[in-house]
Each structure stands twice: as C-alpha cells, then as structure tokens.
CSV table of C-alpha atoms and ligand atoms in Angstrom, one decimal:
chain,number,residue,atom,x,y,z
A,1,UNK,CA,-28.7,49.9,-10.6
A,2,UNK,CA,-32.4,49.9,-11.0
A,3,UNK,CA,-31.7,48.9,-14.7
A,4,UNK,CA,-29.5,46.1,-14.0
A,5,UNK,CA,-32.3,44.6,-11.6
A,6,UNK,CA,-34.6,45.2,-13.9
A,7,UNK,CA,-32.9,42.9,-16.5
A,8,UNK,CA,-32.8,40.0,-14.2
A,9,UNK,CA,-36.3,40.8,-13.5
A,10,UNK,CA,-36.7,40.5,-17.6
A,11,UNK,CA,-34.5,37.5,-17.4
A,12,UNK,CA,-36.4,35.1,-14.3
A,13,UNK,CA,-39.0,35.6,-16.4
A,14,UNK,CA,-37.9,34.2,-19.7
A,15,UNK,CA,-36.5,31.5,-18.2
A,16,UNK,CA,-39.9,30.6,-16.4
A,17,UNK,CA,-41.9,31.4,-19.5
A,18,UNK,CA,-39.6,28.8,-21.3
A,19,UNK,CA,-40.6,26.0,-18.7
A,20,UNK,CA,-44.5,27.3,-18.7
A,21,UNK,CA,-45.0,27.1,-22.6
A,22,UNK,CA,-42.4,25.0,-24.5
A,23,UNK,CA,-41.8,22.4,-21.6
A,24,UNK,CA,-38.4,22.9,-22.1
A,25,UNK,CA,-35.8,22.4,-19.4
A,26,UNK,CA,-31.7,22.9,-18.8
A,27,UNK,CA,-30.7,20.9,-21.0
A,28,UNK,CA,-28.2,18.5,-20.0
A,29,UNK,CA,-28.3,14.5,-20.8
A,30,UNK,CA,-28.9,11.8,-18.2
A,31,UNK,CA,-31.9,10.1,-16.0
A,32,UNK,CA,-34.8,11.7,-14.5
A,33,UNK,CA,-37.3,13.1,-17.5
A,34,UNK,CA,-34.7,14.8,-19.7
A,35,UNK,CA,-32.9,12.7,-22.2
A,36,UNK,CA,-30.5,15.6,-23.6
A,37,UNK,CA,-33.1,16.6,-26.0
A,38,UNK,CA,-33.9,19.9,-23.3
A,39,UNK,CA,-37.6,18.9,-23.1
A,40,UNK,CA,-39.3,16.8,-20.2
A,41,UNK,CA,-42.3,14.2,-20.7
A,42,UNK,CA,-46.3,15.5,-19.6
A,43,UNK,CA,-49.4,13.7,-20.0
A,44,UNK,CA,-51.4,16.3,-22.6
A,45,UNK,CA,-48.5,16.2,-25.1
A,46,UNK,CA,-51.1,14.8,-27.8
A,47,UNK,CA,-53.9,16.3,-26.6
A,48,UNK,CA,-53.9,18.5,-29.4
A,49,UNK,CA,-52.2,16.9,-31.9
A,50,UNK,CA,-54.2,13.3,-31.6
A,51,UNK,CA,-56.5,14.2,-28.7
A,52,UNK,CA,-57.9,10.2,-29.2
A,53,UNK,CA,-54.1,8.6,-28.9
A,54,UNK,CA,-55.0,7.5,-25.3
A,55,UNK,CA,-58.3,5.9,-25.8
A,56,UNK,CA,-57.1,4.1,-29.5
A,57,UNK,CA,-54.1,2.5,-27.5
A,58,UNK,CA,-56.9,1.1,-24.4
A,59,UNK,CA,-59.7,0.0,-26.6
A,60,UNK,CA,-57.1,-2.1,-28.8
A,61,UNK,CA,-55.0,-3.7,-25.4
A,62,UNK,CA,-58.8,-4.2,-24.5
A,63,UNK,CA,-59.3,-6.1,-27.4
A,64,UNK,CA,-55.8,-8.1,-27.0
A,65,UNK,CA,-56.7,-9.1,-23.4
A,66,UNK,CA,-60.4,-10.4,-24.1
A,67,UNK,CA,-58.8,-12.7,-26.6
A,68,UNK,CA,-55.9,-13.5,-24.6
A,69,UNK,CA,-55.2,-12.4,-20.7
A,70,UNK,CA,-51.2,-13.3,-20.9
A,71,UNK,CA,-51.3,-10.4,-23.1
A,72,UNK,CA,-51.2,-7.7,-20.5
A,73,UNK,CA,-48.0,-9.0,-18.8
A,74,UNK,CA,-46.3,-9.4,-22.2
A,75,UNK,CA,-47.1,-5.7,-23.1
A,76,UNK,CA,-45.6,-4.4,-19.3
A,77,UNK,CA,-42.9,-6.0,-19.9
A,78,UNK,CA,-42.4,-4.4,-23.1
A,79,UNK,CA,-41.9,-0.9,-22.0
A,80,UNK,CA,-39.8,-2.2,-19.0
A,81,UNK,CA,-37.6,-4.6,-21.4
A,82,UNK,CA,-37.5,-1.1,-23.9
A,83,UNK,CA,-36.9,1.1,-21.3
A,84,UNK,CA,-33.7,-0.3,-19.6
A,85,UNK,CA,-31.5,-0.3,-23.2
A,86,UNK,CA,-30.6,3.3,-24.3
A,87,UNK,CA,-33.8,4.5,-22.4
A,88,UNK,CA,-37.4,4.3,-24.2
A,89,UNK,CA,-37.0,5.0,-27.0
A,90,UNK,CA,-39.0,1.7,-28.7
A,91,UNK,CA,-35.7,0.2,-29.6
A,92,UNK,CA,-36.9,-3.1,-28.5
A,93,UNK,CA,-39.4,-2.7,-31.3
A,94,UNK,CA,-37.0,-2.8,-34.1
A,95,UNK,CA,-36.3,-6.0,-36.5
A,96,UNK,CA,-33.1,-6.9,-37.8
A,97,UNK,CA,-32.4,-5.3,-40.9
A,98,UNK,CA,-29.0,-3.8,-42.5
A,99,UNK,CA,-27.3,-2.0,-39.8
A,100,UNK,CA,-29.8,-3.3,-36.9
A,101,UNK,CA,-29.2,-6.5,-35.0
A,102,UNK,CA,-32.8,-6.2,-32.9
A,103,UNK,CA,-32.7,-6.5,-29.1
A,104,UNK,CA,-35.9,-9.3,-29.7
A,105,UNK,CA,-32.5,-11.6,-30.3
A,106,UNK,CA,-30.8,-11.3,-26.6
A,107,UNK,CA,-31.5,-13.6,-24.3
A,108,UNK,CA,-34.0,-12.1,-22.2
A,109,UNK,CA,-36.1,-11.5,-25.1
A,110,UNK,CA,-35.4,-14.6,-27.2
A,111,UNK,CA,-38.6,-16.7,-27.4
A,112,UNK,CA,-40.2,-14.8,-24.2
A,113,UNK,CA,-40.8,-10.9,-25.2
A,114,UNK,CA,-44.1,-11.1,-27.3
A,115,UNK,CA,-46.7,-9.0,-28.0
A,116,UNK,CA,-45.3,-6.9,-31.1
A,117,UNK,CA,-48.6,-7.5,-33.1
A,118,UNK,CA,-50.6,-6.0,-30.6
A,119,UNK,CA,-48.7,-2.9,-31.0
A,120,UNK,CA,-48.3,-3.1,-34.6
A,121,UNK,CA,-52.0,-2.5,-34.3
A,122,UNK,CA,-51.8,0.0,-32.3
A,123,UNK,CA,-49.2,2.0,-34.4
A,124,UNK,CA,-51.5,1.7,-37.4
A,125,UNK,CA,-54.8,2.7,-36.1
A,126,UNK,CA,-52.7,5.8,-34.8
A,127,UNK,CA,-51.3,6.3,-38.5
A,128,UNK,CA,-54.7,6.4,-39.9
A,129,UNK,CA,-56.0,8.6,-37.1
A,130,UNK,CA,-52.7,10.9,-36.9
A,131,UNK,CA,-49.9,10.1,-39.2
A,132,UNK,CA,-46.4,10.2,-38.0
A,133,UNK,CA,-47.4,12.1,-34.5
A,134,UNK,CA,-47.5,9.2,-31.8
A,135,UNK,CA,-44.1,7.8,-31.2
A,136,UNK,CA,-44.1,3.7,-30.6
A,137,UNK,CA,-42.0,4.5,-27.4
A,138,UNK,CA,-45.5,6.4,-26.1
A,139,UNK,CA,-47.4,3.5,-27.4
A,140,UNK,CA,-45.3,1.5,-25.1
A,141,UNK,CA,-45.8,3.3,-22.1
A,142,UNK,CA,-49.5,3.8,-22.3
A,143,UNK,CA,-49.7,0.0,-23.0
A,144,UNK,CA,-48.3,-1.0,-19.9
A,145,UNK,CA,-50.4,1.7,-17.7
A,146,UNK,CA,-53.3,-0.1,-19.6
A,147,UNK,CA,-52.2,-3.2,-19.1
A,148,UNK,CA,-52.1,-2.4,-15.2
A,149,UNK,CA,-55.4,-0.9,-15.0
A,150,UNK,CA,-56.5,-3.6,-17.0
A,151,UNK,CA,-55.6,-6.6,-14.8
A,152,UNK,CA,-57.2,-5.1,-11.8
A,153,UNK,CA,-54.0,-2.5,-10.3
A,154,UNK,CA,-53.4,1.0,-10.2
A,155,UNK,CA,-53.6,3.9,-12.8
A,156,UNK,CA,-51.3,6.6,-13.6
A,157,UNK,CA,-51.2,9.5,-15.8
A,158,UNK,CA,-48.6,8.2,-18.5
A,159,UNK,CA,-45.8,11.0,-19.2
A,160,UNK,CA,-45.7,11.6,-22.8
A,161,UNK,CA,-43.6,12.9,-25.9
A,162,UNK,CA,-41.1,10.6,-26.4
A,163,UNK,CA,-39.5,10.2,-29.4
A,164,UNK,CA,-38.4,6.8,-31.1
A,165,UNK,CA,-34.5,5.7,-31.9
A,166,UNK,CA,-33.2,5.1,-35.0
A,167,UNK,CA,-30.8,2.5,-33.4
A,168,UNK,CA,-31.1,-0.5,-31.1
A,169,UNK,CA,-28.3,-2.2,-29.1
A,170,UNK,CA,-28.4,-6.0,-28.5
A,171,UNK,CA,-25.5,-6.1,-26.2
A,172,UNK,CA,-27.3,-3.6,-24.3
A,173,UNK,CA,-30.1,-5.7,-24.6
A,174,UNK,CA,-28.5,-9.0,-22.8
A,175,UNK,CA,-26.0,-6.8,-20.6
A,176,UNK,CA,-28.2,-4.0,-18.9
A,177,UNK,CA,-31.2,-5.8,-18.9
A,178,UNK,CA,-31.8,-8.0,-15.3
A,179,UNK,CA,-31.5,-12.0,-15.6
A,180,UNK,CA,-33.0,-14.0,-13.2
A,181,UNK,CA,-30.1,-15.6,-11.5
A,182,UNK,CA,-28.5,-12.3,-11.1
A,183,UNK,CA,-27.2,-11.5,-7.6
A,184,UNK,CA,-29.4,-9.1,-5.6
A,185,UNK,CA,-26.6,-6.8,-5.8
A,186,UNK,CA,-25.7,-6.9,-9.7
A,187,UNK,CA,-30.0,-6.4,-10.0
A,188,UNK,CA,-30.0,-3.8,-7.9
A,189,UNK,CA,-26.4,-2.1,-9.8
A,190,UNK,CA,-28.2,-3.1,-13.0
A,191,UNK,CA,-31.3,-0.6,-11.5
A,192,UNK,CA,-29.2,2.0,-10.4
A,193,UNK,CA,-27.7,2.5,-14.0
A,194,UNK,CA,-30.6,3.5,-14.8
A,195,UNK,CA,-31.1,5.9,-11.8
A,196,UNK,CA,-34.1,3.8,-10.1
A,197,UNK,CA,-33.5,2.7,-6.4
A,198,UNK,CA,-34.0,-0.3,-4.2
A,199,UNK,CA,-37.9,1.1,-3.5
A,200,UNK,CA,-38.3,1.4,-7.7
A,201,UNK,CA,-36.7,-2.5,-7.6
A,202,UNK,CA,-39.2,-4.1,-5.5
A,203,UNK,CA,-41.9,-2.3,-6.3
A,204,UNK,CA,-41.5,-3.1,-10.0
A,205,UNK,CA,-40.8,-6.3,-9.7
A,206,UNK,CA,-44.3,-7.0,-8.3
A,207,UNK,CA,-45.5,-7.0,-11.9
A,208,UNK,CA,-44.6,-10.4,-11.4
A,209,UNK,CA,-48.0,-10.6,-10.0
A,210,UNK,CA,-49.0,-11.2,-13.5
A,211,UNK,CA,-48.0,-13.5,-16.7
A,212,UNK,CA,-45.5,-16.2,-16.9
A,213,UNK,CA,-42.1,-17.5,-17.0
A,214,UNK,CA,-40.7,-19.9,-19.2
A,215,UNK,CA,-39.0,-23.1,-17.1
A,216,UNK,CA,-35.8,-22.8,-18.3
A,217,UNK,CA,-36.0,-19.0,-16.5
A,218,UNK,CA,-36.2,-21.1,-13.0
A,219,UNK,CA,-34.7,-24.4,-13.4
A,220,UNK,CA,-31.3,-24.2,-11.5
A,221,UNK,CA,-33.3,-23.8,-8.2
A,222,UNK,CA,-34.9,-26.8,-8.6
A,223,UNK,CA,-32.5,-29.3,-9.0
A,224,UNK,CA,-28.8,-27.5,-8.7
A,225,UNK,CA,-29.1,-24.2,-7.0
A,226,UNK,CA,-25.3,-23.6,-6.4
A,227,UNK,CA,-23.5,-26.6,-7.7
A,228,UNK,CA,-24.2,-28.8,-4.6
A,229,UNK,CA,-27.0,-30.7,-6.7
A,230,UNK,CA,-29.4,-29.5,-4.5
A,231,UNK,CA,-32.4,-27.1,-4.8
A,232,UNK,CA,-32.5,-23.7,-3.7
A,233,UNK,CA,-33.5,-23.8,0.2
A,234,UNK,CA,-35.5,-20.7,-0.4
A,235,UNK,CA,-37.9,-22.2,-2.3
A,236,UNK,CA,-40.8,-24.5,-0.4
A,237,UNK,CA,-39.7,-28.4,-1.0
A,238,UNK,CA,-43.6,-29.2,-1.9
A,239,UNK,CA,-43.8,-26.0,-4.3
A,240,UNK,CA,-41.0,-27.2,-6.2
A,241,UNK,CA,-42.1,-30.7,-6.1
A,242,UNK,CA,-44.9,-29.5,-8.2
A,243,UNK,CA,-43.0,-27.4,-10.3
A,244,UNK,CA,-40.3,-30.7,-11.4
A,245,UNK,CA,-43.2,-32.2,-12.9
A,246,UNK,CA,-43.4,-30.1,-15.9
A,247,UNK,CA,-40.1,-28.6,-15.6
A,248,UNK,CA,-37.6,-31.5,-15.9
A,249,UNK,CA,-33.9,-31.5,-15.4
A,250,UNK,CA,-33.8,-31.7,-19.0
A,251,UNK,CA,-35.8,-30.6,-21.9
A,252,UNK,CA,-39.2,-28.3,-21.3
A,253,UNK,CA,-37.0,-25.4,-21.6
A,254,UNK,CA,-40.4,-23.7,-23.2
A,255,UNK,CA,-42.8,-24.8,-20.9
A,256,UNK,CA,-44.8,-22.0,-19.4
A,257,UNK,CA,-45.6,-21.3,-15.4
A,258,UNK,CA,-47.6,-18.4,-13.5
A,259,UNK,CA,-45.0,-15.9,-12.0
A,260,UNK,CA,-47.8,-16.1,-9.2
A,261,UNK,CA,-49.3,-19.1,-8.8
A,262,UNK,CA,-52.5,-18.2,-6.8
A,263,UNK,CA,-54.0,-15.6,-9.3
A,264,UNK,CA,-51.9,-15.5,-12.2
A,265,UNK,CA,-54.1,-12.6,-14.3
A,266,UNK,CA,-55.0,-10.3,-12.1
A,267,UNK,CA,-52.5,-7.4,-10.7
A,268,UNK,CA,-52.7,-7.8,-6.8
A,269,UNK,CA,-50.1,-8.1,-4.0
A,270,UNK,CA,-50.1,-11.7,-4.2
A,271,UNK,CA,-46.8,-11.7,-5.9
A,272,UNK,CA,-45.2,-10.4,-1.9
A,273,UNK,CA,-47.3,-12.9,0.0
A,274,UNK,CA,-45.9,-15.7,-2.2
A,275,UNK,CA,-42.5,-14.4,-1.7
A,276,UNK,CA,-43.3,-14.5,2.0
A,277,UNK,CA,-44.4,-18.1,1.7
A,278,UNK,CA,-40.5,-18.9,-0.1
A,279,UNK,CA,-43.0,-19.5,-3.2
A,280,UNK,CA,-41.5,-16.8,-5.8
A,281,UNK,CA,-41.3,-18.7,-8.9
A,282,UNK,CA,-37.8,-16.6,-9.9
A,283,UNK,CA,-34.5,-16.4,-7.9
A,284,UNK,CA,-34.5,-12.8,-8.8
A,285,UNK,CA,-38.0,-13.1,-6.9
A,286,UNK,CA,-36.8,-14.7,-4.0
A,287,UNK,CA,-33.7,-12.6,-3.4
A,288,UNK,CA,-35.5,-9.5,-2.6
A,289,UNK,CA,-36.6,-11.2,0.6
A,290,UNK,CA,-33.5,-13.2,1.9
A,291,UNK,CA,-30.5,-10.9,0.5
A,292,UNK,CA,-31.2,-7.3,1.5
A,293,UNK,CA,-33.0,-6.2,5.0
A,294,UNK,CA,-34.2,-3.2,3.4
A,295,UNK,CA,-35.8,-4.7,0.4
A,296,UNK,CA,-37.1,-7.9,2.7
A,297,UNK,CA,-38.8,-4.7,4.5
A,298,UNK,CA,-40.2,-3.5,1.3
A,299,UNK,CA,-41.4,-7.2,0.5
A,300,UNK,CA,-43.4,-7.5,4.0
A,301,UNK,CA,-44.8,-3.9,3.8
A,302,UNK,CA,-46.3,-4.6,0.0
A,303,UNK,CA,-47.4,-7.8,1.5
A,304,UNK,CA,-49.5,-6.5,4.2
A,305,UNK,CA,-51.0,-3.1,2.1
A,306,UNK,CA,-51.7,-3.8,-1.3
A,307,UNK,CA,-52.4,0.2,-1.3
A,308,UNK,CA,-49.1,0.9,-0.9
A,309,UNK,CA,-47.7,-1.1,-3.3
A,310,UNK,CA,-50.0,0.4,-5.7
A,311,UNK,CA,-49.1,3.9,-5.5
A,312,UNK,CA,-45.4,3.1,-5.0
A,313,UNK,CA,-45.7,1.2,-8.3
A,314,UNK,CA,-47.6,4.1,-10.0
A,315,UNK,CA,-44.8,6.4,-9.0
A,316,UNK,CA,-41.9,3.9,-10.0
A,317,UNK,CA,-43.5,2.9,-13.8
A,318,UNK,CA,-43.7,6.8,-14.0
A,319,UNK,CA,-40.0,7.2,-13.2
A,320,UNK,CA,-38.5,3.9,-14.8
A,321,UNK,CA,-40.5,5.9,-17.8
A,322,UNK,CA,-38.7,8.2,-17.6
A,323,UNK,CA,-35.2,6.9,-18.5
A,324,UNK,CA,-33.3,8.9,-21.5
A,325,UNK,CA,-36.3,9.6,-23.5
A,326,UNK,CA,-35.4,11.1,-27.0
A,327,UNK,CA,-37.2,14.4,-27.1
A,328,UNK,CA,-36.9,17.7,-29.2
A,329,UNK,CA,-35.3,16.8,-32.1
A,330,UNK,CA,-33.8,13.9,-31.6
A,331,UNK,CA,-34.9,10.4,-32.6
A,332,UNK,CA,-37.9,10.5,-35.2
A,333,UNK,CA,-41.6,9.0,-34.7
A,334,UNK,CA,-41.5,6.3,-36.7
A,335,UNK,CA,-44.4,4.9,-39.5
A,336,UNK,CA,-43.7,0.9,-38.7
A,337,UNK,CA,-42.8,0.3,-35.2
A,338,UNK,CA,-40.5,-2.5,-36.7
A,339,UNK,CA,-38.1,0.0,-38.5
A,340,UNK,CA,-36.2,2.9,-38.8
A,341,UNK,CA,-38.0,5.9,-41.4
A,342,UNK,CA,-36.3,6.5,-44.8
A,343,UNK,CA,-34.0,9.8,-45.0
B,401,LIG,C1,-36.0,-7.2,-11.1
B,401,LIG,C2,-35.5,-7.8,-12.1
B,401,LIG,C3,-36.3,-8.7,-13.0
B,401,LIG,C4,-35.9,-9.9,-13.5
B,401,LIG,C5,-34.7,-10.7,-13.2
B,401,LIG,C6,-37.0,-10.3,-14.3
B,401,LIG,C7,-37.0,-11.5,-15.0
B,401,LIG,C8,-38.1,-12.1,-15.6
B,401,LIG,C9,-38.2,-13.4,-16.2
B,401,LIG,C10,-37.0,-14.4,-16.2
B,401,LIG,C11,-39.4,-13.6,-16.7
B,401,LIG,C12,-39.9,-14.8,-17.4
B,401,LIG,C13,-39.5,-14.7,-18.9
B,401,LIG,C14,-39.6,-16.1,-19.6
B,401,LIG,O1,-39.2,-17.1,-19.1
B,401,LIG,O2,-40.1,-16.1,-20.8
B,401,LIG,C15,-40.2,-12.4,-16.5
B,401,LIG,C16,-41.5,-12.1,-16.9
B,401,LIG,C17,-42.1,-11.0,-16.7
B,401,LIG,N1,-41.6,-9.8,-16.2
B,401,LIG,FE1,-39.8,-9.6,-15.2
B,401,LIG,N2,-38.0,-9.4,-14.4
B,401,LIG,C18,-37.6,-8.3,-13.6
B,401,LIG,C19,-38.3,-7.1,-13.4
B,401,LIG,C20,-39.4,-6.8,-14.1
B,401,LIG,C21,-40.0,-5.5,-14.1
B,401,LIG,C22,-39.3,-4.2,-13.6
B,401,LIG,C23,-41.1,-5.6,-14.8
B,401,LIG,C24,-42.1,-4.5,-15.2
B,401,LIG,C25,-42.1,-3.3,-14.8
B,401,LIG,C26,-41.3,-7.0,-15.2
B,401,LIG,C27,-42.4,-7.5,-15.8
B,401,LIG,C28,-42.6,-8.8,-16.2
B,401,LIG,C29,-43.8,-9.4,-16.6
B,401,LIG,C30,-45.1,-8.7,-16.7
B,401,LIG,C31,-43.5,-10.8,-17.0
B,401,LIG,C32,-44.5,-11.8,-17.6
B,401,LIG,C33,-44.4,-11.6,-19.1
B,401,LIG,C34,-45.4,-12.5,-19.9
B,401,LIG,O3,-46.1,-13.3,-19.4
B,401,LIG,O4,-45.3,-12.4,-21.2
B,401,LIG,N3,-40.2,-7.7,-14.7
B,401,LIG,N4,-39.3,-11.5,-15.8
B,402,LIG,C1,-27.4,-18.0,-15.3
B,402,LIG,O1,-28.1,-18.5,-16.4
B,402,LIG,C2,-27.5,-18.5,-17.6
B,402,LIG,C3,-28.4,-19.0,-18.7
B,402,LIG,O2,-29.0,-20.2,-18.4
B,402,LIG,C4,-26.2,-19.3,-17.5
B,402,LIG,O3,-25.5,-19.3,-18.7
B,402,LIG,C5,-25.3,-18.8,-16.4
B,402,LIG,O4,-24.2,-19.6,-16.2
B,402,LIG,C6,-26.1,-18.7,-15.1
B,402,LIG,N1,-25.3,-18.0,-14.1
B,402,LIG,C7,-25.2,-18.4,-12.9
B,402,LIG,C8,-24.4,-17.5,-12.0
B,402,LIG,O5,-25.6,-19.4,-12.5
B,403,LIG,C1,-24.4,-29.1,-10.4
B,403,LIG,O1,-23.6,-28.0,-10.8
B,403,LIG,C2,-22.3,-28.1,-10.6
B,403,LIG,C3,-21.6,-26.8,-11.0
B,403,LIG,O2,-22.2,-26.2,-12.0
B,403,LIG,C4,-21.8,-29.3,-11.5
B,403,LIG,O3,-20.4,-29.5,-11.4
B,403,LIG,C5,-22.5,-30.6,-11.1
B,403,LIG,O4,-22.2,-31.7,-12.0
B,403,LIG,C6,-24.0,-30.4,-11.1
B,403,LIG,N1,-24.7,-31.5,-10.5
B,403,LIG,C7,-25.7,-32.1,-11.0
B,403,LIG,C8,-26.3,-33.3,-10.3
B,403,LIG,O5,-26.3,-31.7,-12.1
C-alpha cells in the first residue's frame, strides 16, 4: 500500500519534472502550442543558444522601416499569411524548386506578400551569429511583434522554438487563407480551422490599421457589389467617390491604397473608427460590423479603447502563433529561408 503510493508519488513527479525542464508536453497533434512534436513554444528558447536572436531580428526590421514604413505591414502579414497554411512553420518562405510549388504563387500572395529580402537579411546575420539554430518561422514571428511595436502598438513576449517545414502547400495557400470577399461566415470558418475565435478575428484584423491593399482587393464594392451594378451600401458614397479615381472599373488592378485612410503607418485603433464611419477599405473589413452582432460589438468596443484592442491583439498574435508549430524533431531549421536543407 504505502509502496504503491509511493510510486505514484515517484511518478507525478516525473511527469512534472518533464514539463519543468524539457518543455515537453502530452504529446498529441493539433492547435493550441503543440504541433505533435510533444514540445510547446516559450520566449527564452534561444536565450542560450543565440542569446542576441531577438535584438539582430529588431535592429534589421528597424533598418527596413527607416527606409521604407510599408515594410512593417508587409512583414505582419508574413507570419499571419505563414501561419494559417500547415501552421508556422515558414512555408510561405519557400521558392518554387523541384518538388515545391511555393505558396508566394496563390492568390493572396501573388504580387502583394513582400518583404522576403528583409528576412533573407535577417536569416543571414543569424547564420553568421548562430548557424543553423534560429528557425525562419521564429524570424517570422518576432518580425511581426517588431513590426507592431514598431509602428506605434503593443508588445508581446514572442513564443519561440519553432521549427521550419520541409514542404509548402499552395492549395492550402489559396483555400485556408481568408480573401476579401469572403462571407463573414466562411472568414470566420476559415479562423476556426485554425482554432482562433470570433474575438482572435476582429482583433487581428485590426492590423489593417497599417499598410495597404492593392485595388483590385476592393473593387467589386465600388462599382458592382452583388451583381446589381451598384456599389456596396456599406461603404460611404463620398469615400468611394474618392477611391474610383484611382481604382477604375478597369485596369489599376496594382494600384496601392491605405487599409486606413486617416493614419496609414502607425498601429492605432483607427482601423474600428473607420469601420464605424462604413469607411473600411475591405469587404472583409466591413463585414465585421454589419454581418455578426457579436463581432459589430467587438468593432465598437476596439473603437472606443484602443487599450483593449491592444492587449486583445497581443494575446490573439500569441495564439494565432501558435498554430501547428513543428517542434522536437520534426521539420529542420533551415540555412536559406527560400529552401529546403540538403539530406
Ligand atoms: C480577416 C481576414 C483577412 C482578410 C480577408 C485580409 C485581406 C487582406 C487583403 C486583401 C489585403 C491587401 C492585399 C493586397 O491587395 O495586396 C491585406 C493586407 C494586409 N493584411 Fe490582411 N486580411 C485579413 C486578416 C489579416 C490578419 C489576421 C492580419 C495580421 C495578423 C493581416 C494583416 C495585413 C496587413 C498588415 C496588410 C498590409 C500589408 C502590406 O501593406 O504589405 N490581415 N489583407
Ligand atoms: C471574389 O474575388 C475573386 C477574385 O477576384 C473572384 O474570382 C470571385 O468570383 C469573387 N467571389 C465573389 C463571391 O464575388
Ligand atoms: C455586375 O455583375 C453581374 C453579376 O456578376 C453581371 O451580370 C453584370 O453584368 C455586372 N454589371 C456591370 C455593370 O458590370
């Protein structure tokens, strides 16, 4: 008897000693900080094997955004564009090569995800400072954290110890991630694959409080919302009066527009109040407020306390960071962000 409790005495604390030093965890797959590879994400995981990872990736997006502010939008998106195929795992990183057709060819990332050089950069003062140790889906998520802090919103300690694919999936790339004339509801299904919720949906979309959108991501509502050949009554008729003139009904596909119009580089909660006004630039903007009370909700509250947008978005970029990260064993860290290691 007293042996037997003795044993589960010996046992409890194994299985706490396993969490305390290996940060390994029951090791099934799925969402939520455990991508099958048994170990969870924690911000010292280079802290002794490249104890200056952090500072490398912020002085070089420091360097990126003095020279171009558009930068720091591009490189959020990044991580959010990587993060939603197969998890982040810096698949959206990869070129097109023998057995890879890269994700930069589906059409949300087709002539709008940019900023690869800047992380190319990155990767290779890391080599030099700690070959092989930093994976490029960590570079990713620090980048967007920096990115944030950057442009003026919050700050978050950045999970780490992800581990980079040796794959990528452009059908996953065009199917799971969100287009802007998606239905609230197949946005919000397209969320909740990835086990984020309607509060993770609206607070991330107010990234949108920075960088740009091409006008061919935006057109339909101005000139033939649904088929009637009118515009989308959600949007303000003198808004999109000003947005026709460089966004014709044909040709200007590239031509580039702020997401939010009244202070386009710096992370605020302008993006809500503009939503409030009907002047969201996207329909996937827009939606949040007219399709869903409990996301319109969300919309007003983040419009009236920037605070509490702020720390709802810290906690959301910490959980949509979360989604099927390679760790363990699994993936590899790669030498070139742009391919796959040699066997
Ligand atoms: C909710 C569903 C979402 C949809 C439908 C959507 C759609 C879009 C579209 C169409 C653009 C413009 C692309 C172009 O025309 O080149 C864009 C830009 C952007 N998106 Fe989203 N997005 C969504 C959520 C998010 C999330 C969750 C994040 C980040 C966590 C994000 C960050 C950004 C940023 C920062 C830009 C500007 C990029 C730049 O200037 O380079 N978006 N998005
Ligand atoms: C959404 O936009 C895409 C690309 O422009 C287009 O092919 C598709 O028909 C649009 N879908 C809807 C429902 O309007
Ligand atoms: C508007 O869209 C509908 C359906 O897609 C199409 O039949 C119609 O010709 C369009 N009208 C104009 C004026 O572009």
């Amino acid at each position: 008897m007293a042996q037997s409790k003795s044993l589960v005495v010996v046992f409890a604390f194994l299985a706490l000693a396993s969490v305390a030093f290996s940060h390994k965890i029951g090791g099934h797959g799925g969402h939520g900080g455990n991508g099958g590879g048994g170990y969870y994400l924690y911000p010292q995981f280079y802290d002794h094997s490249c104890p200056r990872a952090q500072e490398i990736v912020k002085s070089i997006v420091a360097k990126a955004f003095a020279k171009e502010a558009r930068i720091a939008a591009s490189l959020l998106r990044l991580h959010f564009h990587d993060c939603f195929v197969k998890g982040c795992d810096g698949s959206i990183l990869l070129d097109s090569s023998g057995t890879i057709a890269s994700e930069k060819r589906s059409n949300p990332n087709r002539n709008s995800a940019r900023g690869f050089e800047v992380i190319d950069e990155i990767k290779s003062a890391l080599e030099k400072e700690c070959p092989q140790t930093v994976s490029c889906a960590d570079i990713l998520a620090i980048a967007a954290r920096d990115s944030t802090v950057i442009t003026g919103g919050p700050s978050w300690e950045v999970p780490l110890g992800r581990r980079d694919s040796r794959g990528a999936s452009l059908s996953g790339s065009n199917n799971d991630i969100p287009a802007p004339n998606n239905t609230f509801q197949t946005i919000l299904t397209k969320f909740k694959r990835q086990g984020l919720d309607i509060v993770d949906l609206v607070a991330l979309s107010g990234s949108h409080t920075i960088g740009n959108s091409r006008c061919t991501s935006f057109r339909q509502r101005l000139y033939n919302q649904s088929g009637n050949a009118q515009p989308d009554p959600s949007l303000d008729p003198s808004y999109a009066a000003e947005l026709r003139k460089r966004c014709p009904r044909s040709g200007g596909d590239q031509n580039l527009f702020f997401l939010d119009f009244v202070s386009p580089t710096k992370f605020d909660n302008y993006y809500f109040k503009n939503i409030l006004a009907a002047k969201g630039l996207l329909n996937s903007d827009e939606v949040l407020l007219t399709k869903n009370l409990q996301s319109a909700e969300l919309v007003r509250a983040y419009a009236e306390n920037s605070e509490l947008f702020f720390e709802q978005f810290a906690k959301s970029m910490v959980k949509m960071g979360n989604i099927s990260p390679l760790t363990g064993s699994r993936g590899e860290i790669r030498k070139n962000c742009r391919k796959v290691n040699r066997d």
